[in-house]
Coordinates of C-alpha atoms in Angstrom, one line a residue:
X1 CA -3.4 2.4 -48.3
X2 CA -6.4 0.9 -50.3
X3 CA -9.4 2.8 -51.1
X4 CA -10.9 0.3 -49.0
X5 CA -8.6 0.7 -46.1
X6 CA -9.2 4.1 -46.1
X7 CA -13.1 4.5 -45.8
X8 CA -12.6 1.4 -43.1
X9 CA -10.5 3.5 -41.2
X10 CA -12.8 6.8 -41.7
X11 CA -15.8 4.4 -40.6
X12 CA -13.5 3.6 -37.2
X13 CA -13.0 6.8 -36.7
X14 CA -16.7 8.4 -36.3
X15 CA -17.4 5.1 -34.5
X16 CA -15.1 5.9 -32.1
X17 CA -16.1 9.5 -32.3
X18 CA -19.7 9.0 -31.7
X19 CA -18.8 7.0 -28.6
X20 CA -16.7 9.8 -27.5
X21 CA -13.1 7.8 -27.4
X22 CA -11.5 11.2 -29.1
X23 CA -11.3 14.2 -27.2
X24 CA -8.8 16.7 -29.1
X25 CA -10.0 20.2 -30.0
X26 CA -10.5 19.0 -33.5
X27 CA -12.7 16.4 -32.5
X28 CA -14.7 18.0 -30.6
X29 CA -15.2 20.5 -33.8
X30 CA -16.3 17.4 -36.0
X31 CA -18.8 16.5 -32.9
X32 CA -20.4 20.2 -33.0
X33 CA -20.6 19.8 -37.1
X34 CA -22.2 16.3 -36.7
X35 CA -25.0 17.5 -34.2
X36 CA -26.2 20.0 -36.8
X37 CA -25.9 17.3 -39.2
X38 CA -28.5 15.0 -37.1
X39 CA -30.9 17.7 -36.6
X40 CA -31.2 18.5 -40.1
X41 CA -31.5 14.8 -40.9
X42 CA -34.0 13.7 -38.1
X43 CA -36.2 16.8 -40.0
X44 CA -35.8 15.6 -43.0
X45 CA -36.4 11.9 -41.5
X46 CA -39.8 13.0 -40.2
X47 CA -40.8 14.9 -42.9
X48 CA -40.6 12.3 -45.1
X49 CA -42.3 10.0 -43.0
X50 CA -45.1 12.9 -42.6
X51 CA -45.6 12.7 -46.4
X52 CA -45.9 9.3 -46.5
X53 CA -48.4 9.3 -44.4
X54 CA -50.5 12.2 -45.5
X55 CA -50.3 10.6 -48.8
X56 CA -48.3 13.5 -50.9
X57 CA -46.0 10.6 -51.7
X58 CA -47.6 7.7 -52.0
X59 CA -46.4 3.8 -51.2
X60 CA -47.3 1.2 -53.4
X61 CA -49.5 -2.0 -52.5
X62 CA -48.6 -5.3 -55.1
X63 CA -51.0 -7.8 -53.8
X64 CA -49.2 -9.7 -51.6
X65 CA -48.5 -10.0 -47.9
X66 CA -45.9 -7.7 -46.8
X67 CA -44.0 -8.1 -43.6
X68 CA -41.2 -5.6 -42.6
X69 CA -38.3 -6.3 -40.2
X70 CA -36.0 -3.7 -39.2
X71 CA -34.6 -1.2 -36.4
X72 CA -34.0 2.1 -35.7
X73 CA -30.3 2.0 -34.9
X74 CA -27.9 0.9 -38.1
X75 CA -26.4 -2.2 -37.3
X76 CA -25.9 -4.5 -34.3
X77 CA -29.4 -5.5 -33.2
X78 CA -29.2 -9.4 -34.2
X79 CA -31.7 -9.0 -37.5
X80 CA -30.4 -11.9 -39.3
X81 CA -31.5 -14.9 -37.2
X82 CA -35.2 -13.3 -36.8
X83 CA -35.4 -12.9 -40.5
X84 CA -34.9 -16.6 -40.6
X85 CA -36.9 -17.5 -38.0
X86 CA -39.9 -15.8 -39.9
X87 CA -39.4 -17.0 -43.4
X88 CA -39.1 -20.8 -42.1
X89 CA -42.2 -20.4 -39.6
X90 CA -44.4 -19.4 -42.4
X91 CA -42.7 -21.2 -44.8
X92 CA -43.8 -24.5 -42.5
X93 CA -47.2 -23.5 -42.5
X94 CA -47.5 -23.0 -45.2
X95 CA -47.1 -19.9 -47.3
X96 CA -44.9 -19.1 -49.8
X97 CA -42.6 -16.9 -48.9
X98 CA -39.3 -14.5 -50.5
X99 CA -37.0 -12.6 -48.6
X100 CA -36.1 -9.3 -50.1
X101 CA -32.8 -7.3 -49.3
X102 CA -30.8 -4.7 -50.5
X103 CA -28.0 -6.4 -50.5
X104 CA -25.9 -4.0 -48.7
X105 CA -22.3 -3.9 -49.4
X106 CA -23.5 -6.5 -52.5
X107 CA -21.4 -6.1 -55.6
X108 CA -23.1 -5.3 -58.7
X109 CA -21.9 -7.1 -62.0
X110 CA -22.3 -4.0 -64.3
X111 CA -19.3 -2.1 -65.2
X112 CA -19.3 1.8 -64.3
X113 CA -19.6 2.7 -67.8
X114 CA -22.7 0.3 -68.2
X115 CA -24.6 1.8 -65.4
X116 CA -23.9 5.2 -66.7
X117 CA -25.2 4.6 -70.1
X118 CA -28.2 3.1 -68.7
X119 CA -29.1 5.9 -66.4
X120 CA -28.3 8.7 -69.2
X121 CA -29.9 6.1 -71.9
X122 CA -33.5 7.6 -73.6
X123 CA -33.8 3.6 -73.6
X124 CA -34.6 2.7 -70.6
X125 CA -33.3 -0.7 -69.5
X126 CA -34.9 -2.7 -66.5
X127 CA -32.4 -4.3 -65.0
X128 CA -33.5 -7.6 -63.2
X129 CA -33.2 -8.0 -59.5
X130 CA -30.8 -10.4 -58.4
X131 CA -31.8 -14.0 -57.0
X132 CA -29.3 -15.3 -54.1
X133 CA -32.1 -18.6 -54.1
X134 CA -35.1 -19.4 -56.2
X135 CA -36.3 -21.4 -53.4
X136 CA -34.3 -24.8 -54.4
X137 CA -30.9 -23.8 -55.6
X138 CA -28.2 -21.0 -54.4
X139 CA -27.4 -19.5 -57.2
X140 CA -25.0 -16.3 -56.6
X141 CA -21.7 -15.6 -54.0
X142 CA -21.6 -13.8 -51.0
X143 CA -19.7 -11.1 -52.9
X144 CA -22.4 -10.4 -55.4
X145 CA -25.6 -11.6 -52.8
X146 CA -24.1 -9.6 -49.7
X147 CA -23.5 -11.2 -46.6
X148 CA -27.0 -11.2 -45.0
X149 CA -28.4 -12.4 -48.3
X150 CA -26.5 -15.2 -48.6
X151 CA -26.7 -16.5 -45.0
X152 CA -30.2 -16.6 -45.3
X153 CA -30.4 -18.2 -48.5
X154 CA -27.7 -20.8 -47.5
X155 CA -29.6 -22.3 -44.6
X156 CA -33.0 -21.8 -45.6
X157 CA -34.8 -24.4 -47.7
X158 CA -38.2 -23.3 -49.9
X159 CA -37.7 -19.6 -49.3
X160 CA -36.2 -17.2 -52.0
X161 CA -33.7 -14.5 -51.5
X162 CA -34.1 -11.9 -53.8
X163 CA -32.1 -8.4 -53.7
X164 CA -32.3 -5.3 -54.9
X165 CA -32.6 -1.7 -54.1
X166 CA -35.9 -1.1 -55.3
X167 CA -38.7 -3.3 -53.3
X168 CA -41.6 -2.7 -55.1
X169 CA -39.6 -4.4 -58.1
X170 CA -38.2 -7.1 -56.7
X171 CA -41.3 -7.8 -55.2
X172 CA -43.5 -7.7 -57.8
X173 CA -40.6 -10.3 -60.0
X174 CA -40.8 -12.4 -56.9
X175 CA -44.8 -13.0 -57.3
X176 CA -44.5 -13.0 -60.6
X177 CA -41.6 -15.5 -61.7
X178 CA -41.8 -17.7 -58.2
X179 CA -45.7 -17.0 -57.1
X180 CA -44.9 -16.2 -53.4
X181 CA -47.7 -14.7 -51.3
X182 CA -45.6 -13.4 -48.8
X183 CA -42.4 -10.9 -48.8
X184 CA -40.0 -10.6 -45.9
X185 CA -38.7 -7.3 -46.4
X186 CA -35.2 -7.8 -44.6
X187 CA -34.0 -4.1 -43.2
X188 CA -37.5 -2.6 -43.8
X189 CA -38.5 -0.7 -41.3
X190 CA -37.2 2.9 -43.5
X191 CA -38.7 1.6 -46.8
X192 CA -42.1 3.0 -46.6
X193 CA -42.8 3.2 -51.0
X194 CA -44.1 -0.9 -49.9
X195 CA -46.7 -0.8 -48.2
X196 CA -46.2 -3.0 -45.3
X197 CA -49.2 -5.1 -43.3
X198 CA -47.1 -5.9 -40.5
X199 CA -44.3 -4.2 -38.7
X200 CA -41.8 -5.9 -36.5
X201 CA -38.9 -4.0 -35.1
X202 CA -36.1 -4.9 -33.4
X203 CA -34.6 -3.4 -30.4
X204 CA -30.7 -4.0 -28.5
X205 CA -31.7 -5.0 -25.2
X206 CA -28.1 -4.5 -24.7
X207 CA -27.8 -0.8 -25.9
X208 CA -31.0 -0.1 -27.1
X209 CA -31.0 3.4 -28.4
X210 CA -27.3 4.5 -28.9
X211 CA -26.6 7.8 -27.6
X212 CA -30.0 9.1 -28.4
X213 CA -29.2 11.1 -31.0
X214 CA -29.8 10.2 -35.1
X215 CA -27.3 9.9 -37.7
X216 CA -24.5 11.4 -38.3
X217 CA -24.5 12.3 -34.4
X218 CA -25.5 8.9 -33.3
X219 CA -26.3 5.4 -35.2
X220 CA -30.5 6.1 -34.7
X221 CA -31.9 5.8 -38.0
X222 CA -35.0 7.6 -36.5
X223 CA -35.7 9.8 -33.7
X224 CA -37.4 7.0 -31.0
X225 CA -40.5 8.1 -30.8
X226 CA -40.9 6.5 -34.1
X227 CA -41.1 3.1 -32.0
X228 CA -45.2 4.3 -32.7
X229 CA -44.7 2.8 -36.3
X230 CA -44.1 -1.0 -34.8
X231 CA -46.7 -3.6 -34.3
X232 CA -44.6 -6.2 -32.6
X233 CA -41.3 -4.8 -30.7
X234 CA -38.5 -7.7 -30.1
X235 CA -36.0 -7.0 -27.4
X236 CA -32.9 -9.0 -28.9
X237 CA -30.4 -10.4 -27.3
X238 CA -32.4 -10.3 -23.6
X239 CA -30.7 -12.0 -20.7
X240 CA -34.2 -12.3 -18.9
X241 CA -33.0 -10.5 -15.9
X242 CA -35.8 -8.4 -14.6
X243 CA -33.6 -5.0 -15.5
X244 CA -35.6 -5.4 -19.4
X245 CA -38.8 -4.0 -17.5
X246 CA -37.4 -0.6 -17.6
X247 CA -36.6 -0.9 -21.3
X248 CA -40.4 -2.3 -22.0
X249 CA -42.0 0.5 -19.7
X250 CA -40.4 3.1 -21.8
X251 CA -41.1 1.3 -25.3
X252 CA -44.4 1.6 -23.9
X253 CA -44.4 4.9 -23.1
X254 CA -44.1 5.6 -27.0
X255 CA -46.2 2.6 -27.8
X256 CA -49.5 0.9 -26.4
X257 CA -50.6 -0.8 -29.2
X258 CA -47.4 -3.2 -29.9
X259 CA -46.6 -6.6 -28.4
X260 CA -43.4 -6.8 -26.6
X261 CA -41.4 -10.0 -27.4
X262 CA -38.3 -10.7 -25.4
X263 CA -35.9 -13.3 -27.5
X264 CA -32.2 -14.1 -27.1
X265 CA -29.6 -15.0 -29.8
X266 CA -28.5 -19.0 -28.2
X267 CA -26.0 -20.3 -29.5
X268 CA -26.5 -23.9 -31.2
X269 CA -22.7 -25.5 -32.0
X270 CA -19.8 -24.7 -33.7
X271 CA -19.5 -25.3 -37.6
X272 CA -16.0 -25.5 -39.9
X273 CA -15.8 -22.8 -41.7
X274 CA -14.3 -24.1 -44.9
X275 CA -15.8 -28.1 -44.5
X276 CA -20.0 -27.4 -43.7
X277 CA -21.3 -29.7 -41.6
X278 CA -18.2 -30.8 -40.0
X279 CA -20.0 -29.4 -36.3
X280 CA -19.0 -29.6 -32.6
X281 CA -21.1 -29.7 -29.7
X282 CA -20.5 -25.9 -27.3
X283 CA -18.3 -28.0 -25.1
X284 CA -15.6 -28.0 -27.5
X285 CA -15.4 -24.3 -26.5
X286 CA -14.6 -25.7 -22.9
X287 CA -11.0 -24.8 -21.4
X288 CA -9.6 -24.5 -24.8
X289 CA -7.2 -20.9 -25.8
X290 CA -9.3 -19.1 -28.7
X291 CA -8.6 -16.7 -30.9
X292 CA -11.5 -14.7 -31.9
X293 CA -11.9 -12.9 -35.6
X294 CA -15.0 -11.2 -36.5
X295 CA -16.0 -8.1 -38.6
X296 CA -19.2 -7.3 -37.2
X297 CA -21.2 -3.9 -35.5
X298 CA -20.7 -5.2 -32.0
X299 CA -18.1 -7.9 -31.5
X300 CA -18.1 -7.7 -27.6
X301 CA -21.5 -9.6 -28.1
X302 CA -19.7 -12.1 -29.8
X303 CA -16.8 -12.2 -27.8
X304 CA -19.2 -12.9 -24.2
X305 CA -20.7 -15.8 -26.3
X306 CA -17.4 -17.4 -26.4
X307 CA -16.4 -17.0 -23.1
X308 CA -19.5 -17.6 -21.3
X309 CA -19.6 -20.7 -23.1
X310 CA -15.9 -22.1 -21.0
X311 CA -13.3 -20.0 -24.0
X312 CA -10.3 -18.8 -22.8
X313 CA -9.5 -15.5 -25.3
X314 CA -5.7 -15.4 -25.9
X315 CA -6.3 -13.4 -29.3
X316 CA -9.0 -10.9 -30.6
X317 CA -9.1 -9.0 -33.8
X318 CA -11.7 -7.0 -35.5
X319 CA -12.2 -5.0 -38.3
X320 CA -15.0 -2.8 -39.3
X321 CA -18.2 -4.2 -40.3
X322 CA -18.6 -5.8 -43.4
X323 CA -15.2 -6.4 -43.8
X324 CA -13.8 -9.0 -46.6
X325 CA -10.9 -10.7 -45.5
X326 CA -7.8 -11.4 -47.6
X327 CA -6.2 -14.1 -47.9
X328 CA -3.0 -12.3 -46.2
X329 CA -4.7 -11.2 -43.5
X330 CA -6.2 -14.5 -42.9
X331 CA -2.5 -16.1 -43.0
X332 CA -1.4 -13.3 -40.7
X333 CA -3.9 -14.3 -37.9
X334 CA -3.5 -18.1 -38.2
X335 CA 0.5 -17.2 -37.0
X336 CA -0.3 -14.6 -34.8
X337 CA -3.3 -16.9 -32.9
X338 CA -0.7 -20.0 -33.3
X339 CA 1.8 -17.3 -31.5
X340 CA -0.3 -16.7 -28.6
X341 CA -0.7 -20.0 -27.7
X342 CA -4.8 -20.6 -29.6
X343 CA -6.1 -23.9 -30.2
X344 CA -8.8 -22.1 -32.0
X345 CA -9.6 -19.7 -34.1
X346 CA -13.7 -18.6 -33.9
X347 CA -15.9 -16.4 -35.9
X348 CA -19.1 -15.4 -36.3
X349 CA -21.3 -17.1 -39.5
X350 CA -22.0 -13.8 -41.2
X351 CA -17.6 -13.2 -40.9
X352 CA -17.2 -16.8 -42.3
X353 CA -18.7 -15.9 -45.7
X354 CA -16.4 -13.2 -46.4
X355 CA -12.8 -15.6 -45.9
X356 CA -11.3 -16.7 -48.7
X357 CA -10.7 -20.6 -49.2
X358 CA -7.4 -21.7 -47.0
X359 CA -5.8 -24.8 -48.6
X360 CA -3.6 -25.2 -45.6
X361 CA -5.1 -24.4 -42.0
X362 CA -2.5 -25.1 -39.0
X363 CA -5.3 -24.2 -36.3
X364 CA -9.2 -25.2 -37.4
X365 CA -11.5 -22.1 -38.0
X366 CA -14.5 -22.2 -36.9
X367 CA -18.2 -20.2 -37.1
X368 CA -20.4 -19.8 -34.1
X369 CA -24.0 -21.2 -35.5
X370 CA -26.6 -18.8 -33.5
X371 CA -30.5 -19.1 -33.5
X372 CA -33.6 -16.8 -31.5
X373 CA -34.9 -18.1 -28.7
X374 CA -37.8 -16.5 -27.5
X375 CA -37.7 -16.4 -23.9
X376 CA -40.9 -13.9 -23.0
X377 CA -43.8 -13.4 -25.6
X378 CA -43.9 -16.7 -27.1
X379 CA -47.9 -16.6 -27.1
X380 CA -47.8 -13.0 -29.1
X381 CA -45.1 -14.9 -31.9
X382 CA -47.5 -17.7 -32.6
X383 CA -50.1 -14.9 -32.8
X384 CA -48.1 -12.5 -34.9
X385 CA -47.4 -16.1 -37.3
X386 CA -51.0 -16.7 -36.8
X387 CA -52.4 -13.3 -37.8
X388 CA -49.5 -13.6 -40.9
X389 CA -51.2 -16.7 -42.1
X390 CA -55.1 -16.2 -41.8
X391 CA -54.2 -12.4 -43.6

């Protein structure tokens, strides 16, 4: 077993304990030990936050517009597509905008060595931030951009992708080598040393809050009451149904001040994986046998797209999330979809990054191309654009 293998199967396993799929006596051990774990961390959470904002550490303001996206549960909540959606709105009207990103589960070029000379070195070396897209051109891999980074870069036209770890100093290159007046901070809601105008976070309509409890015990980032922090709250992934007004009354009850947006994640057509813009209308989805592959935080999401739109599931795989396929394990589920009967195989965009190049495809592979549509709150989204712009 790879090093790889292993912490994806370690992941799987606190996944599964945290939704309480284990029950042995020496899981229920780990579940005690990971409770203390999440009360320690949701005070050390909230302290930090405290000293933020008490000004005994202080965040750093660069001259620019600063708009932060994020959540309070790790993964799952649809962030991608409303990133987007922002950058290309205000791109439209006209500002000049750069999306930065960690780049989580990005690879970094320097060696081990390199980076520990550099940290240890009495020479301090800046090390550049890395650019996925200057605006005009892609310029780097989904390997070395990370997934998210690379999506975004790959169907967004005048916007740059920048990533790096440290905010402050990608976003002061991106002003200064690409004169942007607005940064997107993708996954910002926890990166308080930028000092952010505008806060926008995201919430699962479809299992908002976990289990309550903050990591290690649960997947909240933050305790909820921190929903007080956001300026504009989306509910993702809404259905409309009238049920949501629970879910809004008690985002309430921690927030007045903040607009409520309901959106939904529509799905626009299917796209080959390996030929872009080769497309097919949802209807091609109709009657046919599909395998499904995705390694995403909550495939079931994924999977009701497919069959709500007329696909009949003979086949579904998934691996934890982030996953990079290998070219074996993309062989071994053409033959084991052709062996069910597919017609076939589906996956989600930010999956169809991570597959390596198949010279010869028996069954055609294709990515689900999804988009927000904001179904409730559209006159607070051209407001929140409108504020954005007049700033």
């Amino acid at each position: 077993m790879t090093i790889r293998e292993l912490g994806e199967n370690l992941e799987q396993y606190f996944l599964d304990l945290l939704k309480e799929k284990r029950h042995g006596f020496g899981d229920r051990l780990v579940m005690g030990l990971l409770f203390l774990f999440s009360r320690v961390y949701r005070n050390i959470v909230q302290l930090r936050l405290w000293m933020y904002e008490n000004r005994v550490i202080r965040n750093r303001a660069i001259g620019c517009l600063v708009i932060s996206i994020g959540n309070l549960t790790c993964g799952g909540t649809g962030k991608t597509p409303v990133v987007e959606i922002f950058a290309k709105t205000l791109s439209r009207k006209g500002r000049k905008v750069a999306i930065l990103s960690r780049g989580y589960r990005s690879r970094d070029k320097r060696s081990f060595w390199e980076k520990l000379c550099q940290k240890f070195s009495s020479e301090k070396m800046e090390v550049p931030p890395r650019v996925v897209s200057d605006g005009k051109n892609l310029l780097l891999d989904s390997m070395n951009a990370g997934d998210e980074p690379y999506m975004l870069a790959s169907n967004l036209k005048d916007v740059c992708v920048i990533v790096d770890k440290d905010r402050v100093k990608s976003g002061l290159y991106a002003i200064r080598k690409y004169g942007v007046d607005t940064l997107v901070l993708d996954d910002g809601f926890q990166y308080l040393g930028l000092k952010s105008h505008i806060n926008i976070l995201l919430v699962d309509s479809t299992a908002p809050f976990d289990n309550h409890h903050t990591l290690p015990r649960g997947l909240m980032r933050e305790p909820i009451k921190n929903l007080s922090r956001a300026d504009y709250i989306f509910l993702t992934k809404s259905d409309g149904s009238p049920r949501l007004r629970h879910l809004k009354e008690f985002c309430r009850s921690h927030n007045r001040r903040a607009e409520i947006i309901e959106c939904c994640h529509r799905p626009q057509y299917l796209e080959d994986v390996f030929d872009r813009g080769v497309q097919f209308p949802l209807s091609h989805l109709q009657g046919r046998k599909v395998a499904s592959l995705s390694a995403i935080a909550n495939p079931a999401s994924f999977n009701a797209f497919l069959t709500q739109n007329g696909a009949n599931l003979v086949l579904k795989r998934h691996y934890a999330d982030h996953h990079r396929y290998r070219q074996q394990e993309m062989i071994d589920f053409v033959n084991d979809a052709k062996a069910a009967g597919a017609e076939i195989i589906m996956t989600t965009e930010k999956d169809a990054v991570r597959m390596p190049r198949l010279d010869r495809r028996d069954l055609p592979i294709l990515f689900l191309r999804i988009e927000i549509d904001i179904l409730r709150g559209q006159e607070s989204f051209d407001q929140c654009i409108s504020r954005i712009c007049f700033i």
